Short mmCIF file of C-alpha atoms in Angstrom, two decimals:
data_model
loop_
_atom_site.label_atom_id
_atom_site.label_comp_id
_atom_site.label_asym_id
_atom_site.label_seq_id
_atom_site.Cartn_x
_atom_site.Cartn_y
_atom_site.Cartn_z
CA UNK T 25 79.53 104.16 81.03
CA UNK T 26 75.76 104.60 81.38
CA UNK T 27 74.05 106.36 84.25
CA UNK T 28 71.74 104.29 86.46
CA UNK T 29 70.41 106.34 89.38
CA UNK T 30 70.31 110.13 89.57
CA UNK T 31 69.10 112.09 92.58
CA UNK T 32 68.57 115.80 92.00
CA UNK T 33 68.17 118.17 94.97
CA UNK T 34 66.26 115.56 96.95
CA UNK T 35 64.79 116.56 100.29
CA UNK T 36 62.42 114.84 102.68
CA UNK T 37 60.63 115.65 105.93
CA UNK T 38 58.70 112.97 107.76
CA UNK T 39 56.76 115.57 109.78
CA UNK T 40 55.88 119.06 108.63
CA UNK T 41 57.97 121.59 110.50
CA UNK T 42 60.49 118.99 111.74
CA UNK T 43 64.14 118.96 110.77
CA UNK T 44 64.62 117.44 107.31
CA UNK T 45 65.76 113.82 107.10
CA UNK T 46 67.24 114.69 103.69
CA UNK T 47 68.18 118.13 102.39
CA UNK T 48 69.34 119.06 98.89
CA UNK T 49 70.89 115.66 98.12
CA UNK T 50 72.25 115.22 94.59
CA UNK T 51 74.29 112.29 93.34
CA UNK T 52 74.62 109.89 90.42
CA UNK T 53 75.34 106.16 90.19
CA UNK T 54 77.08 105.01 87.03
CA UNK T 55 77.09 101.44 85.79
CA UNK T 56 80.14 99.57 87.06
CA UNK T 57 81.07 102.29 89.59
CA UNK T 58 79.85 100.90 92.91
CA UNK T 59 78.88 103.57 95.43
CA UNK T 60 79.28 103.63 99.21
CA UNK T 61 76.92 105.76 101.30
CA UNK T 62 78.62 106.33 104.65
CA UNK T 63 77.41 107.99 107.82
CA UNK T 64 76.44 107.44 111.43
CA UNK T 65 72.95 106.59 112.68
CA UNK T 66 70.63 109.51 111.95
CA UNK T 67 72.73 110.84 109.07
CA UNK T 68 69.98 110.20 106.48
CA UNK T 69 71.31 106.94 104.99
CA UNK T 70 68.09 104.99 105.55
CA UNK T 71 65.86 107.71 104.13
CA UNK T 72 68.11 108.04 101.10
CA UNK T 73 67.99 104.26 100.57
CA UNK T 74 64.19 104.29 100.76
CA UNK T 75 64.06 107.07 98.18
CA UNK T 76 66.37 105.11 95.86
CA UNK T 77 64.14 102.04 96.10
CA UNK T 78 60.89 103.93 95.59
CA UNK T 79 59.71 103.17 99.12
CA UNK T 80 59.01 106.82 99.84
CA UNK T 81 58.27 109.88 97.73
CA UNK T 82 60.74 112.68 98.48
CA UNK T 83 59.24 115.95 99.60
CA UNK T 84 61.34 117.82 97.05
CA UNK T 85 63.57 116.94 94.11
CA UNK T 86 63.55 113.86 91.90
CA UNK T 87 64.91 110.29 91.76
CA UNK T 88 65.34 108.61 88.38
CA UNK T 89 66.62 105.26 87.15
CA UNK T 90 67.94 105.19 83.59
CA UNK T 91 66.28 108.54 83.04
CA UNK T 92 62.80 107.46 84.20
CA UNK T 93 61.17 108.33 87.56
CA UNK T 94 61.59 105.54 90.10
CA UNK T 95 58.14 103.90 90.51
CA UNK T 96 56.72 104.32 94.00
CA UNK T 97 55.54 101.53 96.24
CA UNK T 98 54.63 98.05 95.07
CA UNK T 99 52.19 99.29 92.46
CA UNK T 100 53.05 100.71 89.08
CA UNK T 101 52.49 97.91 86.63
CA UNK T 102 55.13 97.02 84.06
CA UNK T 103 57.44 99.91 85.01
CA UNK T 104 57.53 98.72 88.64
CA UNK T 105 58.25 95.13 87.57
CA UNK T 106 61.11 96.25 85.35
CA UNK T 107 62.55 98.31 88.20
CA UNK T 108 62.26 95.45 90.74
CA UNK T 109 64.04 93.13 88.34
CA UNK T 110 66.87 95.62 87.83
CA UNK T 111 67.33 96.72 91.46
CA UNK T 112 67.46 94.28 94.37
CA UNK T 113 68.00 94.75 98.10
CA UNK T 114 70.10 92.89 100.69
CA UNK T 115 69.21 93.83 104.27
CA UNK T 116 71.35 94.06 107.37
CA UNK T 117 69.95 91.16 109.39
CA UNK T 118 70.02 87.95 107.33
CA UNK T 119 67.78 86.06 109.77
CA UNK T 120 65.06 88.72 110.02
CA UNK T 121 65.00 89.20 106.23
CA UNK T 122 64.27 85.51 105.47
CA UNK T 123 60.85 83.93 105.84
CA UNK T 124 61.24 81.38 108.67
CA UNK T 125 58.28 79.37 107.30
CA UNK T 126 59.89 78.83 103.90
CA UNK T 127 62.73 76.56 102.88
CA UNK T 128 65.84 78.09 101.33
CA UNK T 129 64.84 77.05 97.82
CA UNK T 130 61.44 78.72 98.19
CA UNK T 131 63.04 81.89 99.55
CA UNK T 132 65.45 82.19 96.63
CA UNK T 133 62.70 81.34 94.13
CA UNK T 134 60.23 83.93 95.47
CA UNK T 135 61.34 86.94 93.35
CA UNK T 136 61.69 84.68 90.31
CA UNK T 137 58.11 83.46 90.69
CA UNK T 138 56.91 87.06 90.94
CA UNK T 139 59.03 88.49 88.12
CA UNK T 140 59.11 85.42 85.84
CA UNK T 141 55.83 83.60 86.65
CA UNK T 142 55.92 81.41 83.53
CA UNK T 143 59.41 80.03 84.12
CA UNK T 144 60.54 77.10 86.26
CA UNK T 145 62.73 78.74 88.94
CA UNK T 146 64.50 75.57 90.08
CA UNK T 147 67.46 75.67 87.63
CA UNK T 148 68.15 79.31 88.47
CA UNK T 149 67.86 78.61 92.21
CA UNK T 150 70.53 75.90 91.95
CA UNK T 151 72.69 78.21 89.81
CA UNK T 152 72.63 81.16 92.22
CA UNK T 153 73.18 79.00 95.30
CA UNK T 154 76.31 77.65 93.62
CA UNK T 155 77.29 81.21 92.68
CA UNK T 156 77.31 82.25 96.35
CA UNK T 157 79.27 79.10 97.21
CA UNK T 158 76.44 77.22 98.90
CA UNK T 159 75.65 73.56 98.28
CA UNK T 160 72.45 73.47 96.18
CA UNK T 161 71.31 70.75 98.56
CA UNK T 162 70.76 73.51 101.13
CA UNK T 163 67.64 74.44 99.15
CA UNK T 164 65.79 71.90 101.31
CA UNK T 165 66.94 73.46 104.60
CA UNK T 166 65.13 75.97 106.82
CA UNK T 167 66.76 79.35 107.67
CA UNK T 168 67.20 78.44 111.34
CA UNK T 169 69.34 75.47 110.31
CA UNK T 170 71.95 77.74 108.69
CA UNK T 171 74.77 79.83 110.13
CA UNK T 172 74.66 83.62 109.95
CA UNK T 173 77.08 83.68 107.06
CA UNK T 174 75.07 81.06 105.17
CA UNK T 175 71.87 83.03 105.73
CA UNK T 176 73.43 86.20 104.34
CA UNK T 177 74.59 84.23 101.29
CA UNK T 178 71.01 83.02 100.84
CA UNK T 179 69.85 86.65 100.95
CA UNK T 180 72.42 87.54 98.30
CA UNK T 181 71.39 84.54 96.17
CA UNK T 182 67.78 85.73 96.34
CA UNK T 183 68.88 89.20 95.24
CA UNK T 184 70.95 88.06 92.26
CA UNK T 185 68.35 85.54 91.05
CA UNK T 186 66.54 88.01 88.75
CA UNK T 187 69.91 89.12 87.28
CA UNK T 188 69.73 92.70 88.57
CA UNK T 189 71.87 95.60 87.42
CA UNK T 190 72.09 97.01 90.97
CA UNK T 191 72.17 95.50 94.44
CA UNK T 192 71.54 97.87 97.33
CA UNK T 193 73.28 96.32 100.35
CA UNK T 194 72.23 97.91 103.64
CA UNK T 195 74.90 97.20 106.29
CA UNK T 196 75.45 93.80 104.64
CA UNK T 197 77.96 92.41 107.16
CA UNK T 198 77.32 94.32 110.38
CA UNK T 199 75.18 91.49 111.83
CA UNK T 200 77.84 88.86 111.10
CA UNK T 201 80.71 87.57 113.16
CA UNK T 202 84.09 88.98 112.20
CA UNK T 203 85.19 85.52 111.13
CA UNK T 204 82.63 85.38 108.29
CA UNK T 205 82.62 89.02 107.21
CA UNK T 206 85.57 88.59 104.88
CA UNK T 207 83.86 85.85 102.91
CA UNK T 208 80.70 87.89 102.38
CA UNK T 209 82.75 90.95 101.37
CA UNK T 210 84.73 88.81 98.95
CA UNK T 211 81.48 87.47 97.47
CA UNK T 212 80.02 90.95 96.96
CA UNK T 213 83.26 92.13 95.41
CA UNK T 214 83.27 89.18 93.01
CA UNK T 215 79.70 89.99 91.96
CA UNK T 216 80.76 93.55 91.21
CA UNK T 217 83.97 92.68 89.39
CA UNK T 218 82.93 89.58 87.45
CA UNK T 219 79.12 89.46 87.29
CA UNK T 220 78.50 93.05 86.20
CA UNK T 221 76.49 94.00 89.30
CA UNK T 222 76.77 97.61 90.48
CA UNK T 223 76.65 97.88 94.27
CA UNK T 224 75.21 100.57 96.51
CA UNK T 225 76.68 99.80 99.94
CA UNK T 226 75.06 101.63 102.86
CA UNK T 227 77.26 101.52 105.95
CA UNK T 228 78.66 103.36 108.95
CA UNK T 229 82.02 101.67 108.36
CA UNK T 230 84.62 102.97 105.91
CA UNK T 231 86.46 99.69 106.35
CA UNK T 232 83.69 97.88 104.48
CA UNK T 233 83.07 100.55 101.86
CA UNK T 234 86.70 100.93 100.77
CA UNK T 235 86.82 97.22 99.89
CA UNK T 236 83.71 97.33 97.74
CA UNK T 237 83.13 100.78 96.29
CA UNK T 238 84.95 102.95 93.77
CA UNK T 239 83.05 106.05 94.87
CA UNK T 240 81.74 107.25 98.23
CA UNK T 241 79.21 109.80 99.49
CA UNK T 242 79.54 110.83 103.14
CA UNK T 243 76.28 111.85 104.84
CA UNK T 244 75.75 114.00 107.92
CA UNK T 245 72.59 115.70 109.10
CA UNK T 246 70.64 114.69 106.01
CA UNK T 247 73.18 116.18 103.62
CA UNK T 248 76.06 114.84 101.55
CA UNK T 249 79.06 116.62 103.03
CA UNK T 250 81.69 114.97 100.84
CA UNK T 251 81.69 112.72 97.78
CA UNK T 252 84.15 111.45 95.23
CA UNK T 253 86.61 108.64 94.61
CA UNK T 254 86.82 106.39 97.66
CA UNK T 255 90.60 106.32 97.54
CA UNK T 256 90.82 110.12 97.42
CA UNK T 257 88.46 110.49 100.37
CA UNK T 258 90.41 107.94 102.41
CA UNK T 259 93.75 109.56 101.66
CA UNK T 260 92.72 113.23 101.69
CA UNK T 261 89.39 113.76 103.50
CA UNK T 262 88.31 117.38 103.26
CA UNK T 263 85.32 117.65 105.60
CA UNK T 264 85.85 117.56 109.39
CA UNK T 265 83.03 115.04 109.76
CA UNK T 266 84.71 112.68 107.30
CA UNK T 267 88.01 113.00 109.14
CA UNK T 268 86.23 112.19 112.39
CA UNK T 269 84.69 109.05 110.89
CA UNK T 270 88.04 107.86 109.62
CA UNK T 271 89.65 108.41 113.01
CA UNK T 272 86.93 106.78 115.10
CA UNK T 273 85.38 103.94 113.12
CA UNK T 274 87.23 100.60 113.31
CA UNK T 275 88.16 98.94 110.04
CA UNK T 276 88.89 95.36 109.08
CA UNK T 277 92.67 94.84 108.95
CA UNK T 278 94.06 94.58 105.39
CA UNK T 279 94.76 91.13 104.01
CA UNK T 280 97.32 92.07 101.39
CA UNK T 281 99.25 94.88 99.76
CA UNK T 282 96.44 95.70 97.35
CA UNK T 283 93.98 96.28 100.18
CA UNK T 284 96.53 98.31 102.12
CA UNK T 285 96.70 100.55 99.08
CA UNK T 286 92.91 100.90 99.15
CA UNK T 287 92.30 98.88 95.98
CA UNK T 288 88.53 99.44 95.81
CA UNK T 289 88.47 101.06 92.42
#
């Protein structure tokens, strides 16, 4: 099982002299072992996600992908293009993350046109829309004509278009109605189990993470206070902060015996 991301003693301060947003964070993401990053607002989840994606340079420590430094920003030539192909992002708000002036087909095709400029993106667009259980005919629609669940599926289709190894999903269902959350969770789980995509799920909700992730890192005050197998953390949390999260954060009710047993792994 190959290693994808590795963070080694990563720290970050946005302002000199201020409290660190990240402090001494070390973790690894292995291929096929989806990772949940759990914590409340202000715990450091967003800063950690930005470091993973190369959107900020940590003040201390290092972030690597397959043993190479993660390229920073949108520049970086061939190394940056390889990284963007391998690692894709799904944001929290499906409406805000889609260009309202572009049709669905253009939105899904955008990363393909950037990463594969010599290829016709239309066959792949139809393929990934079908993969997220959307009618390929929706390619002609505008984002405002879709439901919230459909828009999030479009965002996922855009992410899987370049055939990434990793999808970083930042609060992927928190903006959706409860009635459509299950379908999006089921879709992400299918991508992980059958399409070979490794997920990084950033969330405040253990109820989402335990359905999608084999491993979990719990963040508090810019640090990882507990990490390990998701099932072990759910059944035997060691840190008081983790126990508090499990007691206070609502979870989706289980659908079947497997989910009641915490069948994320």
